[in-house]
Coordinates of C-alpha atoms in Angstrom, one line a residue:
M18 CA 26.8 -74.2 -25.1
K19 CA 24.1 -72.3 -23.2
R20 CA 27.0 -70.2 -22.4
F21 CA 28.9 -69.7 -25.5
N22 CA 25.6 -68.6 -27.3
L23 CA 26.0 -66.1 -24.5
I24 CA 29.3 -64.8 -25.5
S25 CA 28.6 -65.0 -29.0
G26 CA 25.9 -62.5 -28.7
T27 CA 28.5 -60.1 -27.6
A28 CA 30.3 -60.7 -30.6
I29 CA 27.6 -59.8 -32.6
A30 CA 27.8 -57.3 -31.6
I31 CA 30.7 -55.9 -31.9
T32 CA 30.9 -56.7 -34.5
A33 CA 28.0 -54.7 -35.2
V34 CA 29.2 -51.8 -35.2
L35 CA 32.6 -52.7 -36.8
L36 CA 30.7 -53.6 -39.7
A37 CA 28.9 -50.2 -39.0
T38 CA 32.2 -47.4 -38.4
S39 CA 34.3 -49.4 -41.1
A40 CA 32.2 -48.7 -44.5
Q41 CA 35.4 -50.6 -46.8
A42 CA 34.8 -53.3 -43.8
Q43 CA 32.1 -54.3 -45.9
Q44 CA 34.3 -54.6 -49.1
A45 CA 37.5 -55.8 -48.4
A46 CA 40.0 -56.7 -46.3
P47 CA 41.9 -53.8 -44.4
E48 CA 45.0 -52.8 -45.6
S49 CA 48.0 -54.1 -44.6
L50 CA 50.3 -51.4 -43.5
L51 CA 53.3 -54.8 -43.1
P52 CA 56.1 -56.4 -45.9
V53 CA 55.1 -59.4 -47.7
A54 CA 58.4 -61.7 -46.5
G55 CA 59.5 -62.9 -48.8
Q56 CA 58.8 -61.4 -51.7
S57 CA 61.3 -61.9 -54.7
Q58 CA 62.3 -58.6 -56.6
S59 CA 61.2 -58.5 -60.3
V60 CA 64.1 -59.3 -63.0
A61 CA 63.5 -57.5 -65.8
K62 CA 64.2 -58.9 -69.3
S63 CA 65.6 -57.9 -72.2
A64 CA 63.7 -56.6 -75.1
P65 CA 63.2 -57.7 -78.6
Q66 CA 65.9 -56.3 -80.4
Q67 CA 64.2 -53.7 -82.6
S68 CA 65.8 -51.0 -85.9
G69 CA 65.8 -48.4 -87.7
D70 CA 62.2 -46.1 -85.9
D71 CA 61.1 -48.9 -84.0
A72 CA 64.6 -48.8 -82.1
R73 CA 65.0 -47.8 -77.7
T74 CA 68.5 -47.2 -76.7
V75 CA 69.3 -48.6 -73.1
D76 CA 68.0 -45.9 -71.1
E77 CA 64.5 -45.8 -72.8
A78 CA 63.2 -49.2 -72.7
F79 CA 64.6 -49.0 -69.0
G80 CA 64.3 -46.1 -67.2
D81 CA 66.3 -46.1 -64.3
I82 CA 67.7 -49.7 -64.7
R83 CA 70.8 -49.7 -66.6
M84 CA 73.1 -52.8 -68.3
A85 CA 76.7 -52.7 -66.6
S86 CA 78.7 -56.4 -67.7
G87 CA 76.3 -57.8 -68.7
E88 CA 74.6 -57.5 -65.5
V89 CA 71.4 -56.1 -64.5
V90 CA 71.7 -53.2 -61.8
Q91 CA 69.5 -50.5 -60.5
E92 CA 70.6 -46.6 -60.5
I93 CA 70.8 -45.8 -56.4
P94 CA 68.4 -42.3 -56.9
S95 CA 70.9 -39.4 -55.6
L96 CA 70.7 -38.3 -51.7
E97 CA 72.0 -34.7 -52.9
G98 CA 69.7 -31.8 -54.1
V99 CA 70.0 -28.4 -55.3
W100 CA 69.3 -26.1 -52.9
S101 CA 68.5 -22.9 -52.6
V102 CA 69.3 -20.2 -49.3
A103 CA 65.6 -19.5 -48.6
Q104 CA 64.8 -23.7 -48.9
A105 CA 68.1 -24.0 -46.4
E106 CA 67.1 -21.2 -44.2
Q107 CA 63.3 -23.4 -43.8
L108 CA 65.3 -26.6 -42.6
L109 CA 67.9 -24.4 -39.6
A110 CA 64.6 -22.7 -38.4
F111 CA 62.4 -26.3 -38.3
I112 CA 66.1 -28.4 -36.6
P113 CA 65.1 -26.0 -33.0
T114 CA 61.1 -27.2 -33.5
L115 CA 62.2 -30.7 -33.0
V116 CA 62.3 -30.7 -29.2
A117 CA 58.7 -30.8 -29.7
E118 CA 59.1 -33.9 -30.8
G119 CA 61.3 -35.5 -28.6
L120 CA 64.2 -34.9 -30.2
N121 CA 67.0 -33.6 -29.8
P122 CA 67.7 -30.3 -32.1
T123 CA 72.0 -30.7 -31.7
D124 CA 72.1 -33.8 -33.0
Y125 CA 71.3 -32.1 -36.7
R126 CA 74.5 -29.2 -37.0
A127 CA 72.3 -26.1 -37.0
D128 CA 75.3 -24.0 -36.2
A129 CA 77.1 -25.4 -39.2
L130 CA 73.6 -25.1 -41.7
K131 CA 74.0 -21.5 -40.6
T132 CA 78.0 -20.9 -41.5
A133 CA 76.9 -22.8 -45.0
I134 CA 73.7 -20.8 -44.9
A135 CA 75.8 -17.3 -44.9
A136 CA 78.3 -18.7 -47.6
G137 CA 75.8 -18.0 -49.8
E138 CA 74.1 -20.7 -52.9
G139 CA 76.9 -23.4 -54.3
E140 CA 77.7 -27.3 -53.4
A141 CA 78.9 -26.9 -50.5
L142 CA 75.5 -25.6 -49.1
N143 CA 73.9 -29.0 -51.4
K144 CA 76.3 -30.8 -50.1
L145 CA 75.5 -30.4 -46.3
A146 CA 71.8 -29.1 -46.2
S147 CA 70.8 -32.7 -48.1
E148 CA 72.9 -34.4 -45.5
T149 CA 70.5 -32.6 -42.3
F150 CA 67.2 -33.0 -44.5
V151 CA 68.5 -36.2 -44.8
W152 CA 69.0 -37.1 -41.2
L153 CA 65.5 -35.0 -40.1
V154 CA 64.2 -38.1 -42.2
E155 CA 65.4 -41.1 -41.2
D156 CA 64.9 -39.7 -37.7
L157 CA 61.0 -38.6 -38.1
R158 CA 60.1 -40.9 -40.4
D159 CA 62.0 -44.4 -38.5
G160 CA 63.0 -43.6 -35.5
R161 CA 65.9 -41.9 -33.9
T162 CA 66.9 -45.2 -31.9
P163 CA 69.0 -47.7 -33.8
M164 CA 68.3 -50.8 -33.7
E165 CA 70.8 -51.9 -31.4
S166 CA 69.0 -51.1 -28.3
R167 CA 66.3 -51.8 -30.2
R168 CA 65.6 -55.2 -27.1
Q169 CA 63.7 -58.1 -29.4
W170 CA 62.6 -55.7 -32.2
F171 CA 62.0 -57.6 -35.7
V172 CA 58.8 -55.5 -36.8
V173 CA 60.5 -53.7 -40.3
D174 CA 58.8 -50.3 -40.7
P175 CA 58.0 -50.7 -44.4
D176 CA 57.8 -46.1 -44.1
A177 CA 61.0 -46.3 -45.6
D178 CA 60.1 -48.1 -49.4
R179 CA 56.7 -46.1 -48.8
L180 CA 58.1 -43.2 -48.1
P181 CA 61.9 -43.3 -49.4
T182 CA 63.9 -40.6 -48.9
W183 CA 65.8 -39.4 -52.8
K184 CA 61.8 -38.8 -53.3
L185 CA 61.0 -37.1 -50.1
L186 CA 63.7 -35.1 -50.5
E187 CA 63.3 -34.4 -54.6
D188 CA 59.3 -33.3 -53.7
A189 CA 60.7 -31.1 -50.6
L190 CA 62.9 -28.8 -52.8
A191 CA 60.4 -29.3 -56.0
S192 CA 57.4 -27.7 -53.7
G193 CA 59.5 -25.2 -51.3
D194 CA 57.9 -27.5 -48.7
I195 CA 60.3 -28.3 -46.4
S196 CA 59.1 -28.0 -42.8
G197 CA 56.1 -29.6 -44.4
T198 CA 57.3 -32.5 -45.6
L199 CA 58.9 -33.8 -42.3
T200 CA 56.1 -32.2 -40.8
S201 CA 53.9 -35.0 -42.9
L202 CA 56.9 -37.7 -41.2
N203 CA 54.7 -37.7 -38.1
P204 CA 53.2 -40.7 -37.0
V205 CA 49.5 -40.1 -36.9
H206 CA 48.5 -42.5 -33.8
P207 CA 46.4 -40.1 -31.5
D208 CA 48.3 -42.3 -28.6
Y209 CA 51.7 -40.2 -30.3
A210 CA 49.5 -37.2 -30.6
A211 CA 49.3 -38.4 -26.1
L212 CA 53.0 -38.2 -25.5
R213 CA 53.8 -35.1 -27.4
E214 CA 51.8 -33.2 -25.3
E215 CA 52.5 -35.2 -22.0
L216 CA 56.4 -34.0 -23.3
A217 CA 54.5 -29.7 -24.1
T218 CA 54.2 -29.8 -19.7
A219 CA 56.6 -32.2 -18.3
K220 CA 58.8 -30.8 -16.0
D221 CA 60.9 -33.3 -14.5
A222 CA 64.4 -34.5 -16.7
K223 CA 63.5 -38.6 -15.9
R224 CA 59.4 -38.1 -16.9
I225 CA 60.6 -36.1 -19.6
K226 CA 63.7 -38.8 -21.3
L227 CA 60.6 -41.6 -20.6
I228 CA 58.1 -39.5 -23.2
R229 CA 61.0 -39.8 -25.9
A230 CA 61.7 -42.7 -25.2
N231 CA 57.8 -43.8 -25.8
M232 CA 57.2 -42.1 -28.7
D233 CA 60.1 -42.5 -30.3
R234 CA 59.4 -46.3 -30.5
W235 CA 55.9 -45.1 -32.2
R236 CA 59.0 -44.7 -34.7
W237 CA 59.7 -47.7 -35.6
L238 CA 55.9 -48.6 -35.9
P239 CA 53.7 -48.1 -39.2
Q240 CA 53.4 -44.2 -39.6
D241 CA 49.7 -45.7 -40.1
L242 CA 48.5 -48.5 -38.0
G243 CA 45.3 -49.0 -40.6
K244 CA 42.3 -48.8 -40.2
Q245 CA 41.7 -52.4 -38.3
Y246 CA 43.7 -53.9 -36.1
L247 CA 44.4 -55.4 -33.1
V248 CA 46.9 -54.3 -31.5
T249 CA 49.6 -54.8 -27.6
N250 CA 50.9 -53.4 -24.8
V251 CA 53.0 -55.8 -23.8
P252 CA 53.5 -53.9 -20.3
E253 CA 50.5 -53.0 -20.0
Y254 CA 49.3 -56.2 -19.9
M255 CA 46.2 -55.9 -22.7
L256 CA 44.9 -56.5 -26.1
R257 CA 42.6 -53.3 -27.8
L258 CA 40.6 -54.5 -30.6
T259 CA 40.8 -51.0 -33.0
V260 CA 38.4 -50.1 -36.2
N261 CA 39.0 -46.2 -37.2
G262 CA 40.1 -44.9 -34.1
K263 CA 38.2 -46.1 -31.9
I264 CA 39.3 -48.7 -28.8
I265 CA 35.8 -51.6 -29.8
K266 CA 36.8 -54.1 -27.3
S267 CA 39.5 -54.8 -25.2
Y268 CA 40.7 -57.9 -23.0
R269 CA 43.7 -59.0 -20.0
T270 CA 46.5 -60.6 -21.0
V271 CA 48.8 -62.1 -19.5
V272 CA 52.3 -62.3 -21.4
G273 CA 56.1 -63.5 -21.4
K274 CA 58.3 -64.1 -18.2
P275 CA 61.3 -62.7 -18.2
G276 CA 64.4 -63.8 -19.8
R277 CA 64.8 -65.9 -22.8
T278 CA 60.7 -66.6 -23.2
A279 CA 60.1 -62.6 -23.5
T280 CA 57.4 -61.3 -26.2
P281 CA 58.9 -59.5 -28.5
Q282 CA 58.0 -57.3 -30.2
L283 CA 55.9 -58.0 -33.6
A284 CA 53.5 -57.3 -36.0
E285 CA 51.7 -59.9 -38.6
M286 CA 49.0 -60.8 -39.8
V287 CA 45.9 -62.8 -38.2
E288 CA 45.5 -65.5 -41.1
A289 CA 43.4 -67.9 -39.5
V290 CA 40.7 -68.8 -35.4
I291 CA 42.6 -71.8 -34.8
Y292 CA 39.2 -73.9 -33.2
N293 CA 39.6 -76.6 -30.3
P294 CA 44.2 -76.8 -30.9
T295 CA 45.9 -78.9 -29.9
W296 CA 49.4 -78.5 -28.5
T297 CA 52.8 -80.8 -30.0
V298 CA 54.3 -80.8 -25.9
P299 CA 58.5 -79.8 -26.8
Q300 CA 61.8 -81.9 -26.4
S301 CA 62.4 -79.9 -23.8
I302 CA 59.6 -81.1 -21.7
V303 CA 59.2 -84.6 -23.7
K304 CA 62.9 -85.8 -22.3
G305 CA 64.0 -83.1 -20.2
E306 CA 61.3 -83.2 -18.2
G307 CA 60.4 -86.2 -18.2
L308 CA 56.9 -86.0 -19.8
G309 CA 56.9 -88.7 -22.0
A310 CA 57.6 -91.1 -20.1
K311 CA 55.1 -90.1 -17.7
V312 CA 52.5 -90.7 -20.4
L313 CA 53.9 -94.0 -21.6
N314 CA 53.9 -95.7 -17.5
N315 CA 50.7 -93.9 -16.6
P316 CA 47.0 -94.3 -19.3
G317 CA 44.5 -94.0 -17.2
W318 CA 46.6 -89.8 -16.2
A319 CA 47.2 -88.9 -19.3
R320 CA 43.1 -89.8 -20.7
T321 CA 42.9 -87.2 -17.7
A322 CA 45.3 -84.4 -18.9
G323 CA 44.3 -84.8 -22.7
Y324 CA 48.1 -86.8 -24.0
K325 CA 48.5 -88.7 -26.7
A326 CA 52.1 -90.1 -26.8
T327 CA 53.7 -92.4 -30.0
K328 CA 57.1 -93.7 -30.0
G329 CA 58.8 -94.4 -32.6
E330 CA 61.5 -97.2 -34.0
N331 CA 64.6 -94.9 -33.2
G332 CA 63.1 -94.6 -29.6
W333 CA 62.0 -90.7 -30.2
V334 CA 58.9 -90.1 -28.1
T335 CA 56.4 -87.7 -29.1
V336 CA 53.6 -85.9 -27.1
V337 CA 50.5 -84.4 -28.5
Q338 CA 48.0 -82.7 -26.2
Q339 CA 44.7 -83.5 -27.5
P340 CA 41.6 -80.4 -28.0
G341 CA 39.8 -79.5 -24.9
P342 CA 38.8 -77.1 -21.0
Q343 CA 42.2 -79.1 -19.5
N344 CA 45.1 -78.0 -22.9
S345 CA 47.5 -75.4 -22.6
L346 CA 46.0 -73.4 -25.4
G347 CA 43.0 -73.3 -23.9
L348 CA 39.1 -73.5 -26.5
M349 CA 41.6 -71.2 -29.6
K350 CA 44.2 -69.2 -30.6
L351 CA 44.8 -66.9 -33.6
D352 CA 47.2 -68.2 -37.1
M353 CA 49.4 -65.7 -37.8
P354 CA 52.4 -67.6 -38.5
N355 CA 55.8 -66.5 -37.5
E356 CA 59.2 -67.5 -36.6
H357 CA 59.2 -67.1 -33.2
A358 CA 55.8 -68.8 -33.2
I359 CA 54.3 -66.5 -31.1
F360 CA 50.1 -66.4 -31.1
L361 CA 47.7 -64.9 -28.9
H362 CA 45.6 -68.2 -27.3
D363 CA 43.0 -69.4 -24.7
T364 CA 44.2 -70.5 -21.3
P365 CA 42.6 -72.5 -18.7
S366 CA 43.8 -71.3 -15.9
R367 CA 42.3 -67.5 -16.5
H368 CA 42.4 -66.9 -12.4
L369 CA 46.4 -65.6 -13.6
F370 CA 44.3 -62.3 -15.3
A371 CA 43.1 -61.7 -12.1
N372 CA 46.5 -60.9 -11.3
D373 CA 48.7 -57.8 -10.9
N374 CA 51.8 -58.9 -12.3
R375 CA 50.6 -60.4 -15.3
A376 CA 54.3 -61.4 -17.2
L377 CA 53.7 -65.1 -16.8
S378 CA 53.8 -67.5 -19.5
H379 CA 56.8 -68.9 -21.8
G380 CA 56.1 -65.7 -24.7
C381 CA 53.1 -66.2 -26.3
I382 CA 49.8 -64.0 -25.3
R383 CA 46.8 -65.8 -23.4
V384 CA 43.3 -63.6 -23.9
Q385 CA 41.1 -62.9 -21.2
G386 CA 37.7 -63.5 -22.9
A387 CA 39.3 -65.1 -25.9
R388 CA 36.4 -67.3 -26.9
E389 CA 34.3 -63.5 -27.7
L390 CA 37.6 -63.5 -29.5
A391 CA 37.4 -65.9 -31.8
M392 CA 34.0 -66.1 -32.7
T393 CA 34.0 -61.3 -33.2
M394 CA 37.6 -62.3 -35.5
S395 CA 36.0 -65.2 -37.3
M396 CA 32.6 -62.6 -38.4
L397 CA 35.0 -59.5 -39.6
G398 CA 37.6 -62.3 -41.1
N399 CA 34.8 -63.7 -43.3
A400 CA 31.0 -61.3 -43.5
S401 CA 30.8 -58.3 -45.8
S402 CA 27.2 -57.3 -44.4
R403 CA 25.8 -58.2 -41.1
E404 CA 23.6 -60.2 -43.3
D405 CA 26.0 -62.6 -43.5
I406 CA 26.7 -63.0 -38.7
P407 CA 24.2 -65.6 -38.1
A408 CA 25.5 -68.3 -40.4
I409 CA 28.9 -67.5 -39.6
Q410 CA 28.0 -67.8 -35.3
Q411 CA 26.4 -71.1 -36.3
E412 CA 29.7 -72.7 -38.5
V413 CA 32.0 -71.3 -35.3
S414 CA 29.3 -72.7 -32.8
E415 CA 29.0 -75.9 -33.8
I416 CA 32.7 -75.9 -35.0
T417 CA 33.2 -75.0 -31.5
T418 CA 30.8 -77.4 -29.4
S419 CA 32.0 -80.6 -31.9
G420 CA 35.1 -80.7 -29.7
E421 CA 37.5 -81.0 -32.9
Y422 CA 40.5 -79.3 -34.2
T423 CA 39.0 -77.2 -36.5
R424 CA 41.1 -74.3 -38.5
Y425 CA 39.0 -71.6 -39.5
E426 CA 40.4 -69.6 -42.3
M427 CA 39.4 -65.6 -42.3
K428 CA 39.3 -64.2 -46.3
K429 CA 39.8 -60.7 -44.2
Q430 CA 43.2 -60.7 -42.6
W431 CA 44.1 -58.5 -39.6
P432 CA 47.4 -57.3 -39.0
V433 CA 48.0 -57.9 -35.1
Y434 CA 51.3 -55.7 -33.0
I435 CA 52.4 -56.1 -30.6
T436 CA 54.5 -53.5 -28.7
Y437 CA 56.6 -52.5 -26.2
F438 CA 55.0 -49.0 -24.7
T439 CA 56.9 -48.2 -20.9
M440 CA 54.2 -44.6 -21.0
A441 CA 51.1 -44.6 -23.1
S442 CA 47.6 -44.4 -23.5
D443 CA 45.4 -46.4 -21.4
V444 CA 42.4 -48.2 -22.6
N445 CA 40.3 -45.8 -20.9
G446 CA 42.4 -42.8 -22.8
Q447 CA 44.2 -41.7 -19.2
M448 CA 48.7 -41.3 -19.4
K449 CA 49.5 -44.3 -18.0
T450 CA 53.5 -45.4 -17.0
F451 CA 54.2 -49.2 -17.0
S452 CA 56.6 -51.2 -15.5
D453 CA 59.7 -51.8 -17.5
I454 CA 59.6 -55.7 -16.9
Y455 CA 62.1 -56.9 -19.1
D456 CA 64.3 -54.0 -18.8
R457 CA 64.3 -52.6 -22.7
D458 CA 63.9 -48.9 -21.6
A459 CA 68.0 -48.4 -21.0
P460 CA 69.3 -48.6 -24.4
V461 CA 67.2 -46.7 -25.3
L462 CA 68.0 -43.4 -23.3
A463 CA 71.0 -44.5 -23.5
A464 CA 70.6 -44.2 -27.7
L465 CA 68.9 -40.8 -27.3
D466 CA 71.7 -39.8 -25.2
A467 CA 74.6 -40.2 -27.3
P468 CA 75.6 -38.4 -30.4
R469 CA 73.4 -39.7 -33.2
V470 CA 74.4 -42.6 -35.2
S471 CA 74.4 -42.5 -39.2
D472 CA 74.4 -45.5 -41.5
R473 CA 71.6 -47.5 -39.0
A474 CA 70.7 -51.5 -39.8
R475 CA 66.1 -52.0 -40.2
E476 CA 66.8 -54.8 -39.8
T477 CA 67.5 -56.5 -36.3
S478 CA 69.9 -59.1 -35.9
E479 CA 69.0 -60.3 -33.5
E480 CA 68.2 -63.9 -32.7
A481 CA 65.0 -65.0 -33.2
V482 CA 63.7 -66.9 -29.9
E483 CA 61.7 -69.8 -31.0
I484 CA 58.7 -70.1 -28.4
V485 CA 58.4 -74.6 -28.4
D486 CA 56.6 -74.1 -24.8
D487 CA 53.7 -72.2 -23.0
M488 CA 52.9 -74.9 -20.6
Q489 CA 50.1 -73.2 -17.9
I490 CA 51.4 -71.5 -13.7
S491 CA 48.8 -72.4 -11.3

């Protein structure tokens, strides 16, 4: 109890800083930039038939919704605009500046655009300039790397919905600010700016390629990660609690072993903190490794290890490890529902955090100082002011010492980003390279060197590997 109070004191200090530095944290949850999974599209319903002066055309009633063959279809906005020579020249002048953003100007057909400009305004210029603008939008907003080269990347970037290409084209031509519109698509995170500065001074060809690859990885994410969030860089083995661009606290992590249990890249929402978690042992261990029989045949050992087994009428054995200090998930986990069953959790094998190579788990992310993180998230997720903190601290302390499984809801959910950067600013703000533990650099580097791919998918077709086993490695 005494030790937990010390941890809680640190968490309170962190929370006080967060509440002081983020005024909106006292009012409501941080704005979520993540797409809402499973959200259905609204269905237009026919308006009551009217007559006389009150009658409306389909265009007036439904805007850009059209009725065709009894079906409701939405008109796709045009991706071709009318360009003046001056606007096309501004677009042409923008292309060489892409070097500073880690992109290759030769991807964007500057010579062909120059020829079209010389021929004057008309259909040919409109088509080529619009297509070039669209390519630039896609690469600056969404990333130059096609989805098939992003290994185990399951983040769905919402920027294409938030900043649709047709609207950017329309606004750029209306305002005449072609370069400004395109420049506004760059990631706003300071780590992207740091890579950009590093690129400007880099001389070694191999290093330049690595910088370009990691700059592009920032484009795969939402342009703005939000006001407050958790972010972990898997190859760095670190987790950051970030608010308003400041790292408030950092934690060492243990991540998935290379191979099938490598930690995937995700963007999810933390919905609750699980205190005193249970662990349902997968059948690959219960049956495949004989744990079920061992638990049933050695009740004394099973009690010591915290295992309980039940055997159904069909002979199926289920084994659940009960809450306790030996539980494989430790004393807490952050509940962030996802199809991969990936989450952040505590561990009884805390000695592993001293290792340099910490790619040791079966996919989930173990966090050093997890109990402090749990208390901090419980307060951040539920406190609207400093006055709320003591009551939350007391409630969580009682839950923790009870030893009973408890799901502590967060009224304000937090984004968590699981990323993969092999060159990035470390927790001290120093530019570092990190080991490519999952060999994910090669396909990105190859894609950036290859001709640009058009008509790219927004979501990966890779299999979601559900992590069913996070047994401890001693």
